[in-house]
Short mmCIF file of C-alpha atoms and ligand atoms in Angstrom, two decimals:
data_model
loop_
_atom_site.label_atom_id
_atom_site.label_comp_id
_atom_site.label_asym_id
_atom_site.label_seq_id
_atom_site.Cartn_x
_atom_site.Cartn_y
_atom_site.Cartn_z
CA UNK A 121 -16.18 29.95 65.89
CA UNK A 122 -18.98 28.29 63.94
CA UNK A 123 -22.59 28.08 65.04
CA UNK A 124 -22.87 27.07 68.69
CA UNK A 125 -24.24 23.59 67.91
CA UNK A 126 -21.41 22.81 65.47
CA UNK A 127 -18.60 24.21 67.53
CA UNK A 128 -16.93 21.02 68.76
CA UNK A 129 -17.28 19.23 65.45
CA UNK A 130 -15.84 22.01 63.32
CA UNK A 131 -12.87 22.50 65.63
CA UNK A 132 -12.03 18.83 65.27
CA UNK A 133 -12.43 18.71 61.47
CA UNK A 134 -10.40 21.85 60.94
CA UNK A 135 -7.55 20.28 62.87
CA UNK A 136 -7.27 17.36 60.39
CA UNK A 137 -8.28 19.26 57.25
CA UNK A 138 -11.39 17.10 56.81
CA UNK A 139 -14.77 18.12 55.54
CA UNK A 140 -17.95 16.08 55.36
CA UNK A 141 -20.71 16.36 52.79
CA UNK A 142 -24.04 14.99 54.00
CA UNK A 143 -26.94 14.34 51.65
CA UNK A 144 -30.49 14.63 52.95
CA UNK A 145 -33.80 13.56 51.50
CA UNK A 146 -36.33 16.34 52.01
CA UNK A 147 -39.72 15.99 50.28
CA UNK A 148 -38.31 13.72 47.54
CA UNK A 149 -35.48 16.12 46.86
CA UNK A 150 -31.81 15.53 47.62
CA UNK A 151 -30.24 18.45 49.45
CA UNK A 152 -26.80 18.73 50.96
CA UNK A 153 -24.89 20.29 53.77
CA UNK A 154 -21.18 20.61 54.13
CA UNK A 155 -19.12 21.05 57.26
CA UNK A 156 -17.12 23.62 55.25
CA UNK A 157 -19.30 26.73 55.48
CA UNK A 158 -17.96 27.98 52.15
CA UNK A 159 -19.48 25.01 50.29
CA UNK A 160 -23.16 24.20 49.62
CA UNK A 161 -25.23 24.36 52.79
CA UNK A 162 -28.90 23.97 52.04
CA UNK A 163 -31.45 24.63 54.73
CA UNK A 164 -32.83 21.26 55.81
CA UNK A 165 -36.31 20.82 57.26
CA UNK A 166 -37.20 17.38 58.59
CA UNK A 167 -34.58 15.69 56.42
CA UNK A 168 -33.44 12.10 56.42
CA UNK A 169 -29.75 11.40 55.96
CA UNK A 170 -28.92 9.15 53.00
CA UNK A 171 -25.19 9.56 52.39
CA UNK A 172 -22.08 11.00 53.93
CA UNK A 173 -18.86 11.64 52.02
CA UNK A 174 -15.61 12.31 53.85
CA UNK A 175 -12.93 14.44 52.21
CA UNK A 176 -9.35 14.96 53.33
CA UNK A 177 -7.93 18.10 51.71
CA UNK A 178 -10.89 17.98 49.29
CA UNK A 179 -10.14 14.43 48.15
CA UNK A 180 -12.95 11.89 48.66
CA UNK A 181 -11.63 9.10 50.89
CA UNK A 182 -14.62 7.50 52.60
CA UNK A 183 -18.38 7.07 52.18
CA UNK A 184 -21.16 5.93 54.51
CA UNK A 185 -24.57 4.86 53.21
CA UNK A 186 -26.45 3.28 56.09
CA UNK A 187 -28.71 5.60 58.08
CA UNK A 188 -31.92 5.20 60.02
CA UNK A 189 -34.82 6.69 58.12
CA UNK A 190 -36.74 7.14 61.37
CA UNK A 191 -34.35 9.86 62.54
CA UNK A 192 -34.97 13.42 61.34
CA UNK A 193 -32.70 16.43 61.06
CA UNK A 194 -33.43 20.14 60.73
CA UNK A 195 -30.81 22.84 60.15
CA UNK A 196 -32.01 26.32 59.24
CA UNK A 197 -29.41 29.05 59.12
CA UNK A 198 -29.26 30.56 55.63
CA UNK A 199 -31.37 33.65 56.11
CA UNK A 200 -29.61 34.20 59.42
CA UNK A 201 -26.07 34.14 58.08
CA UNK A 202 -26.80 36.48 55.19
CA UNK A 203 -28.40 39.07 57.40
CA UNK A 204 -26.80 42.50 57.80
CA UNK A 205 -25.65 43.08 61.30
CA UNK A 206 -24.21 45.91 63.35
CA UNK A 207 -22.03 45.18 66.36
CA UNK A 208 -23.74 46.80 69.33
CA UNK A 209 -20.40 47.20 71.06
CA UNK A 210 -18.28 49.00 68.44
CA UNK A 211 -20.74 49.77 65.66
CA UNK A 212 -19.06 47.76 62.88
CA UNK A 213 -21.51 46.68 60.14
CA UNK A 214 -21.21 43.55 58.00
CA UNK A 215 -22.96 40.29 57.08
CA UNK A 216 -23.71 38.24 60.15
CA UNK A 217 -21.61 35.33 58.85
CA UNK A 218 -18.51 37.54 59.17
CA UNK A 219 -19.23 37.73 62.89
CA UNK A 220 -19.19 33.97 63.47
CA UNK A 221 -15.76 34.21 65.07
CA UNK A 222 -16.85 37.21 67.08
CA UNK A 223 -16.58 40.86 66.09
CA UNK A 224 -13.35 41.29 64.02
CA UNK A 225 -12.77 44.68 65.68
CA UNK A 226 -13.75 44.50 69.29
CA UNK A 227 -13.68 40.68 69.68
CA UNK A 228 -17.10 40.48 71.28
CA UNK A 229 -18.38 36.86 71.27
CA UNK A 230 -21.72 36.39 69.55
CA UNK A 231 -22.92 32.85 70.28
CA UNK A 232 -24.92 32.40 67.09
CA UNK A 233 -26.97 29.26 66.58
CA UNK A 234 -29.38 27.85 64.00
CA UNK A 235 -32.74 29.56 63.61
CA UNK A 236 -34.20 26.10 63.97
CA UNK A 237 -32.43 22.83 64.52
CA UNK A 238 -33.07 19.18 65.14
CA UNK A 239 -29.82 17.32 65.65
CA UNK A 240 -31.45 13.91 65.25
CA UNK A 241 -34.79 13.00 66.83
CA UNK A 242 -36.43 9.66 66.38
CA UNK A 243 -40.06 10.33 65.46
CA UNK A 244 -41.17 7.12 63.79
CA UNK A 245 -41.45 3.59 65.00
CA UNK A 246 -42.22 1.60 61.90
CA UNK A 247 -40.24 -1.56 61.50
CA UNK A 248 -36.99 -1.47 59.60
CA UNK A 249 -34.65 -4.40 59.42
CA UNK A 250 -31.08 -3.55 58.60
CA UNK A 251 -30.20 -7.19 58.18
CA UNK A 252 -27.56 -7.31 55.46
CA UNK A 253 -26.24 -10.74 56.45
CA UNK A 254 -29.67 -12.33 56.19
CA UNK A 255 -29.48 -13.20 52.50
CA UNK A 256 -25.95 -14.56 52.82
CA UNK A 257 -26.95 -16.80 55.72
CA UNK A 258 -29.98 -18.00 53.77
CA UNK A 259 -27.86 -18.84 50.72
CA UNK A 260 -25.40 -20.73 52.90
CA UNK A 261 -28.07 -22.83 54.61
CA UNK A 262 -29.74 -23.41 51.25
CA UNK A 263 -26.51 -24.62 49.63
CA UNK A 264 -25.58 -26.84 52.55
CA UNK A 265 -28.93 -28.62 52.65
CA UNK A 266 -29.02 -28.97 48.85
CA UNK A 267 -25.55 -30.58 48.83
CA UNK A 268 -26.62 -33.01 51.54
CA UNK A 269 -29.78 -33.92 49.63
CA UNK A 270 -27.76 -34.43 46.44
CA UNK A 271 -25.24 -36.56 48.31
CA UNK A 272 -27.86 -38.89 49.79
CA UNK A 273 -29.71 -39.09 46.49
CA UNK A 274 -26.57 -40.18 44.60
CA UNK A 275 -25.28 -42.39 47.43
CA UNK A 276 -28.47 -44.44 47.55
CA UNK A 277 -29.29 -44.53 43.83
CA UNK A 278 -25.90 -45.51 42.41
CA UNK A 279 -24.18 -48.82 43.17
CA UNK A 280 -20.71 -47.29 43.48
CA UNK A 281 -19.56 -43.96 44.90
CA UNK A 282 -16.43 -42.60 43.19
CA UNK A 283 -14.81 -39.27 42.25
CA UNK A 284 -17.20 -38.86 39.39
CA UNK A 285 -20.14 -39.10 41.82
CA UNK A 286 -18.61 -36.45 44.09
CA UNK A 287 -18.56 -34.04 41.14
CA UNK A 288 -22.20 -34.99 40.50
CA UNK A 289 -23.07 -34.19 44.14
CA UNK A 290 -21.73 -30.66 43.65
CA UNK A 291 -23.49 -30.11 40.33
CA UNK A 292 -26.83 -31.49 41.56
CA UNK A 293 -26.42 -29.66 44.84
CA UNK A 294 -25.82 -26.27 43.23
CA UNK A 295 -28.69 -26.71 40.76
CA UNK A 296 -31.00 -27.74 43.58
CA UNK A 297 -29.79 -24.82 45.72
CA UNK A 298 -30.69 -22.37 42.94
CA UNK A 299 -34.16 -23.89 42.64
CA UNK A 300 -34.76 -23.93 46.37
CA UNK A 301 -33.30 -20.49 47.21
CA UNK A 302 -36.59 -18.65 47.14
CA UNK A 303 -38.23 -21.39 49.18
CA UNK A 304 -35.50 -21.07 51.83
CA UNK A 305 -35.72 -17.28 51.69
CA UNK A 306 -39.38 -17.47 52.70
CA UNK A 307 -38.91 -20.24 55.29
CA UNK A 308 -36.00 -18.37 56.89
CA UNK A 309 -38.16 -15.30 56.87
CA UNK A 310 -40.59 -17.04 59.20
CA UNK A 311 -37.95 -18.59 61.41
CA UNK A 312 -35.45 -15.71 61.64
CA UNK A 313 -37.46 -12.57 61.02
CA UNK A 314 -40.54 -13.49 63.04
CA UNK A 315 -38.85 -13.30 66.44
CA UNK A 316 -36.85 -10.19 65.43
CA UNK A 317 -40.04 -8.44 64.37
CA UNK A 318 -41.75 -9.34 67.63
CA UNK A 319 -38.75 -8.14 69.63
CA UNK A 320 -38.55 -4.83 67.71
CA UNK A 321 -42.28 -4.26 68.13
CA UNK A 322 -41.92 -4.70 71.88
CA UNK A 323 -38.98 -2.26 72.01
CA UNK A 324 -40.93 0.29 69.97
CA UNK A 325 -43.88 0.02 72.35
CA UNK A 326 -41.54 0.63 75.29
CA UNK A 327 -40.17 3.80 73.72
CA UNK A 328 -43.61 5.12 72.83
CA UNK A 329 -44.65 4.49 76.44
CA UNK A 330 -41.52 6.30 77.70
CA UNK A 331 -42.46 9.53 75.90
CA UNK A 332 -46.07 9.34 77.04
CA UNK A 333 -45.14 8.62 80.64
CA UNK A 334 -42.39 11.22 81.13
CA UNK A 335 -43.94 14.05 79.05
CA UNK A 336 -40.42 15.13 78.12
CA UNK A 337 -40.19 17.44 75.13
CA UNK A 338 -38.75 15.15 72.51
CA UNK A 339 -37.07 17.67 70.25
CA UNK A 340 -35.22 19.56 72.96
CA UNK A 341 -34.25 16.29 74.65
CA UNK A 342 -32.72 14.88 71.47
CA UNK A 343 -31.04 18.22 70.70
CA UNK A 344 -29.51 18.34 74.17
CA UNK A 345 -28.51 14.68 73.96
CA UNK A 346 -26.77 15.11 70.62
CA UNK A 347 -25.06 18.31 71.72
CA UNK A 348 -23.64 16.37 74.67
CA UNK A 349 -22.70 13.35 72.52
CA UNK A 350 -20.81 15.70 70.19
CA UNK A 351 -18.95 17.15 73.15
CA UNK A 352 -18.15 13.67 74.46
CA UNK A 353 -16.91 12.16 71.20
CA UNK A 354 -15.11 15.16 69.73
CA UNK A 355 -13.09 15.62 72.88
CA UNK A 356 -11.51 12.25 72.04
CA UNK A 357 -8.44 12.62 69.89
CA UNK A 358 -9.29 10.53 66.82
CA UNK A 359 -13.09 10.67 66.54
CA UNK A 360 -14.17 12.93 63.69
CA UNK A 361 -17.85 12.07 63.25
CA UNK A 362 -20.69 9.91 64.47
CA UNK A 363 -24.20 8.90 63.48
CA UNK A 364 -26.88 7.48 65.69
CA UNK A 365 -28.09 4.41 63.82
CA UNK A 366 -30.91 3.79 66.29
CA UNK A 367 -31.98 4.74 69.79
CA UNK A 368 -32.40 1.32 71.36
CA UNK A 369 -33.69 2.05 74.83
CA UNK A 370 -34.75 4.94 77.07
CA UNK A 371 -35.19 4.59 80.80
CA UNK A 372 -35.85 7.22 83.44
CA UNK A 373 -35.30 7.37 87.19
CA UNK A 374 -35.29 10.06 89.88
CA UNK A 375 -32.43 10.63 92.31
CA UNK A 376 -31.80 13.59 94.66
CA UNK A 377 -34.69 15.47 93.09
CA UNK A 378 -33.22 15.19 89.60
CA UNK A 379 -34.68 13.31 86.69
CA UNK A 380 -32.19 11.04 84.92
CA UNK A 381 -32.58 9.31 81.58
CA UNK A 382 -30.38 6.46 80.46
CA UNK A 383 -30.15 6.16 76.69
CA UNK A 384 -28.85 3.13 74.89
CA UNK A 385 -28.03 3.65 71.24
CA UNK A 386 -26.52 1.89 68.32
CA UNK A 387 -23.98 4.33 66.93
CA UNK A 388 -21.47 4.45 64.10
CA UNK A 389 -18.29 6.18 65.16
CA UNK A 390 -15.94 7.49 62.50
CA UNK A 391 -12.24 7.62 63.32
CA UNK A 392 -9.27 9.31 61.75
CA UNK A 393 -6.30 6.99 62.22
CA UNK A 394 -2.90 7.53 60.59
CA UNK A 395 -4.32 9.45 57.66
CA UNK A 396 -7.15 6.93 57.10
CA UNK A 397 -10.86 7.22 57.86
CA UNK A 398 -12.48 4.12 59.32
CA UNK A 399 -15.84 3.52 60.98
CA UNK A 400 -17.08 1.14 63.62
CA UNK A 401 -20.58 0.23 64.74
CA UNK A 402 -20.92 0.10 68.52
CA UNK A 403 -23.52 0.22 71.26
CA UNK A 404 -23.10 3.08 73.68
CA UNK A 405 -24.88 4.33 76.80
CA UNK A 406 -25.44 7.94 77.77
CA UNK A 407 -26.77 9.14 81.10
CA UNK A 408 -28.55 12.48 81.03
CA UNK A 409 -29.51 14.58 84.03
CA UNK A 410 -32.16 17.28 83.99
CA UNK A 411 -30.96 20.62 85.36
CA UNK A 412 -33.48 22.03 87.82
CA UNK A 413 -32.00 25.53 87.91
CA UNK A 414 -32.65 27.97 85.13
CA UNK A 415 -30.43 27.36 82.12
CA UNK A 416 -28.82 29.93 79.88
CA UNK A 417 -31.44 30.50 77.23
CA UNK A 418 -29.94 30.86 73.77
CA UNK A 419 -32.11 32.61 71.23
CA UNK A 420 -32.01 31.41 67.69
CA UNK A 421 -30.08 34.47 66.57
CA UNK A 422 -27.25 36.43 68.11
CA UNK A 423 -26.62 36.02 71.81
CA UNK A 424 -24.22 38.41 73.48
CA UNK A 425 -23.72 37.00 76.95
CA UNK A 426 -21.92 38.98 79.62
CA UNK A 427 -20.05 37.37 82.50
CA UNK A 428 -21.99 37.96 85.70
CA UNK A 429 -18.71 38.56 87.53
CA UNK A 430 -16.52 40.76 85.32
CA UNK A 431 -18.82 41.76 82.47
CA UNK A 432 -16.65 40.36 79.65
CA UNK A 433 -18.48 38.81 76.69
CA UNK A 434 -18.57 35.03 76.85
CA UNK A 435 -18.27 32.11 74.43
CA UNK A 436 -21.10 29.99 75.83
CA UNK A 437 -19.59 26.70 74.61
CA UNK A 438 -16.57 27.15 76.87
CA UNK A 439 -18.52 26.96 80.13
CA UNK A 440 -16.20 29.55 81.70
CA UNK A 441 -15.35 33.22 81.35
CA UNK A 442 -12.05 33.75 79.47
CA UNK A 443 -10.97 36.53 81.79
CA UNK A 444 -12.00 35.73 85.34
CA UNK A 445 -12.73 32.00 84.87
CA UNK A 446 -16.15 32.24 86.53
CA UNK A 447 -18.37 29.31 85.68
CA UNK A 448 -21.37 30.19 83.55
CA UNK A 449 -24.81 28.64 83.63
CA UNK A 450 -25.59 25.49 81.71
CA UNK A 451 -26.61 25.97 78.11
CA UNK A 452 -29.00 23.09 78.19
CA UNK A 453 -31.80 21.58 80.19
CA UNK A 454 -30.22 18.13 79.87
CA UNK A 455 -26.53 17.47 80.49
CA UNK A 456 -24.55 14.26 80.24
CA UNK A 457 -23.13 12.87 83.46
CA UNK A 458 -20.91 9.93 84.33
CA UNK A 459 -22.72 6.69 84.95
ZN1 LIG B 85 -17.52 45.03 67.64
ZN1 LIG B 86 -15.66 37.03 83.88
#
């Protein structure tokens, strides 16, 4: 068993022999983490993702490069994993990372998590346009109008209109399009980008107001949300990874004394289909419910949790005791529920 937060993901990747290398920008340095714990795993503090590489049996097969620079990640585990540790149950001593799957001798579960983590919180609201089609659309409009202008110019200045003139229309049109491209680029900027910018500004204001109004702790909310998203996606057969591209909307309401938050996000889902890795950008909705009862508090280091019914040690990610099947308390303050 890997660290508690990575549990579902690592189980899935192991099944297909896939590992993912993620590059992070941290203070102008490029650091990396690997889903294979035997490869490079730098500690990341407030990092921005910039590239993901997907390997099947150590062969690079797929790359993703588009990430939202407003979303930050923190994963600190190094000093934890290299720590010496003695099993309090049987007395065995080793490095803590050898205990990730539980004690090799007495099989006690340890429930180890990052010393500090941030699975993807959105902290910034500056405007970023991920409009890759914009330049293509501009070039197309530019070319079309230039061809029309060239056509009318030749049509009304020459007495005849033959094949030779049609060729001229194309040549004039393309030359004119090249000259006018920058002009169109700026004009389109006003027409297309103006309304988008206004819309995005409004959405940003709404999200800022949401955090001020609800007083919800942002980091633990986003950690809980992403833990639940991982559980949701990785329980589906062919999903091997995901990235939140942007949190689009957050809305709260109260029902039966519980606070609910509906989250709308733009997300890239990565699938493993017939030996190939493919990704798809979708919009998804998640409904989170705040647990009013006390939740199981996981410390940042080792957590040996005993079943309240039979006393066996428990793997907290399973939700149930292996032996007597008693339900255990929720790990998190926020859990995902059906809409
Ligand atoms: Zn032991
Ligand atoms: Zn039990």
